[in-house]
Amino acid sequence: MEERIIRLPELITYHQINEVWEESIACFCTKSDMKNISKIPPVLADMFSFIVVEEGMAHYILNYKEYNVRKGDMLLFSPSMLVSLTGCTDDFRCMNLMCERSLFEHMLSSNPAFQTYSYYFCRTDTPVAQLKQEMQTAILKCMEQIRMAIISRNTYQKEIIQSLVYTCMLLVLEVIEERVSSLPVSLGRTERLFHDFMALVVAHYKREHYINFYASRLSVTTTYLSRIIRRQTGKTAAYFLGGMLYAEACRLLTRTDYTAQQIAEELNFSDQSAFGKFFKSKAGVSPHIFRLKGVNS
């Protein structure tokens, strides 16, 4: 089964979605007659996504496991998840909130409470949750407000959209906290270590780029910490540290007028050249070209 990576701009073009803000956030209703809805091959969507089913049923394959989702179900997708939609009923309808990876990861880093998201996405084998009626209503209402804010053009559109997305994340966090608290405690030692590692990453990623700092703070060897992170997530410490740094670099390039030198200093790179090499390895283009594309998009 081929694992193809798809980013948000490509996905919105494929499905002809109009409710999109700056190719960073999309919030829209999916129905059975949506463009190309019946033709979604397995992909690794390089974004974070929440889906709440309003009516009908759909059949998804998530990380090679099959799920039939129905009214009241919420699906949470992360960039590391292999997703395929193989069919749906004629009355299927759901609301989708999709957020470009770097923007979402910046939001995760902006509030220590959101570290539970990283813990959940790395721990869960079942990315489907059944919502209580009041929570379903609240999340759907917030999603509709985001959709309308994207459609409506006004002076403070950016601030309104980001505030609403933040609110939606907090609502979903209520569901995630309940799921995380119900996870088995018998596996506690290694999982607590990973959770503490993520908490330290959120607090220190701008200044501390290497695993040895985190291992020292956790009183374990770098080899042991690396092994625990790999066992819990299938990823390396560099994946999490690099991802947070890249997300913040993208935000600074698109949302501020900081120079590349100032960003390098803000993110504790040895110099502008080191920052440029790091950024190009992630984005495929230099910080200057990335900023120009953002300005002209």
XYZ file of C-alpha atoms in Angstrom:
297
model
C 0.000 0.000 0.000
C 1.688 3.225 -1.138
C 2.032 5.934 1.499
C 1.712 9.233 -0.340
C 2.038 12.520 1.552
C -0.565 15.184 0.780
C -0.526 18.759 2.090
C -3.491 21.021 2.729
C -3.269 23.114 -0.499
C -3.246 19.930 -2.606
C -6.185 18.454 -0.695
C -8.396 21.535 -1.033
C -7.712 21.608 -4.775
C -8.490 17.889 -5.102
C -11.865 18.272 -3.371
C -12.539 21.815 -4.662
C -12.971 23.243 -1.176
C -13.685 26.963 -0.901
C -13.742 27.520 2.866
C -9.989 27.967 3.275
C -7.960 30.658 5.001
C -4.447 31.377 3.695
C -3.936 27.709 2.773
C -3.469 27.113 6.514
C -6.937 26.385 7.896
C -9.917 24.786 6.177
C -13.336 24.240 7.760
C -16.091 22.768 5.631
C -18.934 20.286 5.395
C -18.322 16.969 3.634
C -21.259 15.205 1.972
C -21.518 12.029 -0.086
C -21.725 14.106 -3.298
C -18.551 16.086 -2.598
C -16.013 16.237 -5.429
C -13.770 13.119 -5.386
C -15.149 11.981 -2.013
C -15.319 8.361 -3.179
C -11.738 8.375 -4.483
C -9.463 8.893 -1.486
C -6.508 6.486 -1.678
C -4.301 5.865 1.367
C -2.409 9.080 2.178
C -0.371 10.583 4.966
C -2.052 13.987 5.253
C 0.611 16.459 6.426
C -1.866 18.307 8.646
C -3.982 17.929 11.760
C -7.683 17.319 11.324
C -10.851 16.949 13.386
C -13.939 15.386 11.814
C -17.366 15.186 13.471
C -20.001 12.975 11.812
C -23.437 14.621 11.692
C -25.396 12.044 9.698
C -24.997 8.694 7.951
C -22.006 6.386 8.022
C -18.554 6.174 6.425
C -15.904 3.487 6.249
C -12.326 4.562 6.955
C -9.056 2.657 7.064
C -6.735 4.292 9.602
C -3.241 2.883 9.995
C -4.473 -0.342 8.337
C -7.365 -0.746 10.797
C -10.992 -0.516 9.584
C -13.555 1.772 11.224
C -17.231 2.393 10.549
C -18.008 5.876 11.861
C -21.522 7.117 12.559
C -23.392 10.144 13.858
C -21.706 11.532 16.939
C -18.284 10.059 16.196
C -15.247 12.336 16.151
C -12.078 11.393 14.277
C -8.726 12.950 15.127
C -6.030 12.747 12.465
C -2.350 13.591 12.880
C 0.354 13.835 10.165
C 1.719 10.415 11.083
C -1.586 8.644 10.392
C -2.276 6.726 7.172
C -5.848 7.569 6.129
C -8.179 6.173 3.475
C -11.929 6.660 2.964
C -13.329 3.625 1.179
C -17.065 4.351 1.146
C -19.993 6.204 2.689
C -23.790 6.159 2.722
C -25.778 8.592 0.585
C -26.815 10.570 3.665
C -23.279 10.883 5.028
C -22.414 14.354 6.263
C -19.622 15.569 8.528
C -17.837 18.771 9.511
C -14.079 18.977 8.943
C -11.534 21.263 10.555
C -8.091 20.948 8.976
C -5.042 22.864 10.122
C -1.679 23.077 8.377
C 0.941 21.269 10.398
C 3.296 24.121 11.280
C 0.431 26.368 12.430
C -1.136 23.632 14.558
C 2.202 22.678 16.128
C 2.789 26.336 16.958
C -0.562 26.363 18.772
C 0.500 23.224 20.640
C 3.636 25.017 21.787
C 1.728 28.157 22.831
C -0.113 26.519 25.731
C 1.381 23.837 28.028
C -2.074 22.266 28.400
C -1.966 21.291 24.726
C 0.921 18.879 25.309
C -1.826 16.298 25.902
C -2.496 16.413 22.156
C 1.004 15.138 21.400
C 0.661 12.491 24.089
C -2.710 11.380 22.718
C -1.681 11.250 19.060
C 1.372 9.165 19.933
C -0.424 6.837 22.341
C -3.807 6.074 20.850
C -4.583 3.091 18.669
C -8.203 4.224 18.293
C -8.436 7.748 16.852
C -12.263 7.659 16.967
C -14.245 8.976 19.935
C -18.008 8.923 20.538
C -19.108 12.391 21.628
C -21.756 13.154 24.188
C -24.624 15.134 22.684
C -23.755 18.424 24.400
C -20.103 18.170 23.362
C -21.040 17.266 19.792
C -23.301 20.326 19.628
C -20.616 22.627 21.073
C -17.854 21.443 18.712
C -20.091 21.564 15.635
C -21.233 25.077 16.545
C -17.613 26.202 16.912
C -16.678 24.599 13.576
C -19.553 26.414 11.866
C -18.350 29.700 13.364
C -14.875 29.019 11.962
C -16.344 28.221 8.545
C -18.344 31.472 8.537
C -15.328 33.484 9.711
C -13.331 32.109 6.775
C -16.077 33.066 4.318
C -16.600 36.539 5.811
C -13.942 39.082 4.944
C -13.280 41.694 7.627
C -10.477 43.681 9.228
C -9.869 41.255 12.086
C -10.465 38.004 10.186
C -7.105 36.502 11.104
C -7.552 37.183 14.820
C -11.150 35.898 14.803
C -10.253 32.667 12.986
C -7.270 31.923 15.204
C -9.304 32.635 18.342
C -12.090 30.319 17.202
C -9.642 27.541 16.262
C -8.042 27.915 19.694
C -11.498 27.579 21.286
C -12.261 24.491 19.208
C -8.957 22.939 20.257
C -9.884 23.477 23.903
C -13.264 21.804 23.393
C -11.646 18.816 21.702
C -9.047 18.772 24.481
C -11.865 18.023 26.936
C -12.556 14.821 25.004
C -8.867 13.953 24.697
C -8.201 14.491 28.416
C -10.949 12.010 29.236
C -9.522 9.466 26.795
C -5.955 9.901 28.069
C -7.038 9.585 31.701
C -8.658 6.244 30.883
C -5.493 4.764 29.322
C -3.981 1.835 31.253
C -1.676 2.875 34.073
C 0.163 -0.455 34.097
C 2.418 0.850 31.329
C 3.091 3.967 33.383
C 6.879 4.183 33.696
C 7.842 4.572 30.051
C 4.712 6.510 29.114
C 5.215 8.980 31.962
C 8.785 9.440 30.797
C 7.621 10.252 27.273
C 4.945 12.602 28.638
C 7.578 14.408 30.737
C 9.856 14.592 27.687
C 7.094 16.300 25.672
C 6.441 18.749 28.515
C 10.128 19.685 28.513
C 10.143 20.031 24.719
C 7.230 22.492 24.851
C 9.055 24.529 27.496
C 12.600 24.473 26.083
C 12.611 23.623 22.344
C 13.633 27.136 21.293
C 16.835 26.998 23.317
C 17.635 23.289 23.589
C 17.810 21.395 20.285
C 19.466 18.150 21.342
C 18.301 15.095 23.262
C 21.162 15.163 25.786
C 19.600 18.188 27.549
C 16.256 16.398 27.943
C 17.853 13.140 29.047
C 19.829 15.019 31.695
C 16.705 16.766 32.996
C 14.905 13.410 33.163
C 17.885 11.693 34.844
C 18.242 9.015 32.162
C 20.816 8.309 29.471
C 20.326 9.606 25.945
C 20.312 6.025 24.667
C 17.529 5.022 27.047
C 15.423 8.112 26.296
C 15.867 7.582 22.552
C 14.709 3.993 22.919
C 11.625 4.987 24.944
C 10.609 7.677 22.449
C 11.027 5.237 19.558
C 9.053 2.542 21.402
C 6.182 4.882 22.275
C 5.857 6.704 18.953
C 7.948 5.041 16.259
C 9.753 8.381 15.886
C 12.974 9.981 17.094
C 13.542 12.836 19.515
C 14.787 14.860 16.544
C 11.355 14.477 14.910
C 9.662 16.274 17.806
C 12.368 18.865 18.394
C 12.803 19.597 14.692
C 9.053 19.725 14.143
C 8.547 22.305 16.883
C 11.457 24.420 15.658
C 10.248 24.268 12.059
C 6.684 25.171 13.073
C 7.886 28.202 15.014
C 10.225 29.241 12.187
C 7.316 29.106 9.721
C 5.214 31.236 12.050
C 7.949 33.831 12.496
C 8.557 34.017 8.749
C 4.881 34.417 7.839
C 3.489 36.282 10.854
C 6.325 38.670 11.782
C 8.829 40.926 10.039
C 11.820 39.369 11.837
C 14.899 38.998 9.671
C 16.449 35.571 9.169
C 19.226 36.619 11.543
C 16.705 37.610 14.227
C 14.860 34.304 13.810
C 18.145 32.409 14.072
C 18.823 34.204 17.360
C 15.253 33.661 18.607
C 15.552 29.923 17.960
C 19.123 29.677 19.272
C 20.889 28.643 16.078
C 24.615 29.343 16.012
C 24.183 31.738 13.088
C 21.931 32.609 10.150
C 23.631 30.045 7.921
C 22.887 27.189 10.346
C 19.260 28.284 10.553
C 19.036 28.506 6.753
C 20.377 24.967 6.318
C 17.977 23.600 8.928
C 14.989 25.361 7.386
C 15.783 24.317 3.825
C 16.103 20.679 4.945
C 12.503 20.890 6.211
C 10.808 23.179 3.690
C 12.837 22.447 0.566
C 13.377 26.183 0.048
C 15.308 28.918 1.820
C 13.629 31.088 4.492
C 13.680 34.007 2.028
C 11.851 32.054 -0.706
C 9.395 30.640 1.845
C 8.539 34.158 3.043
C 8.128 35.434 -0.520
C 5.732 32.578 -1.328
C 3.731 33.405 1.790
C 3.498 37.062 0.861
C 2.438 36.336 -2.727
C -0.043 33.511 -1.975
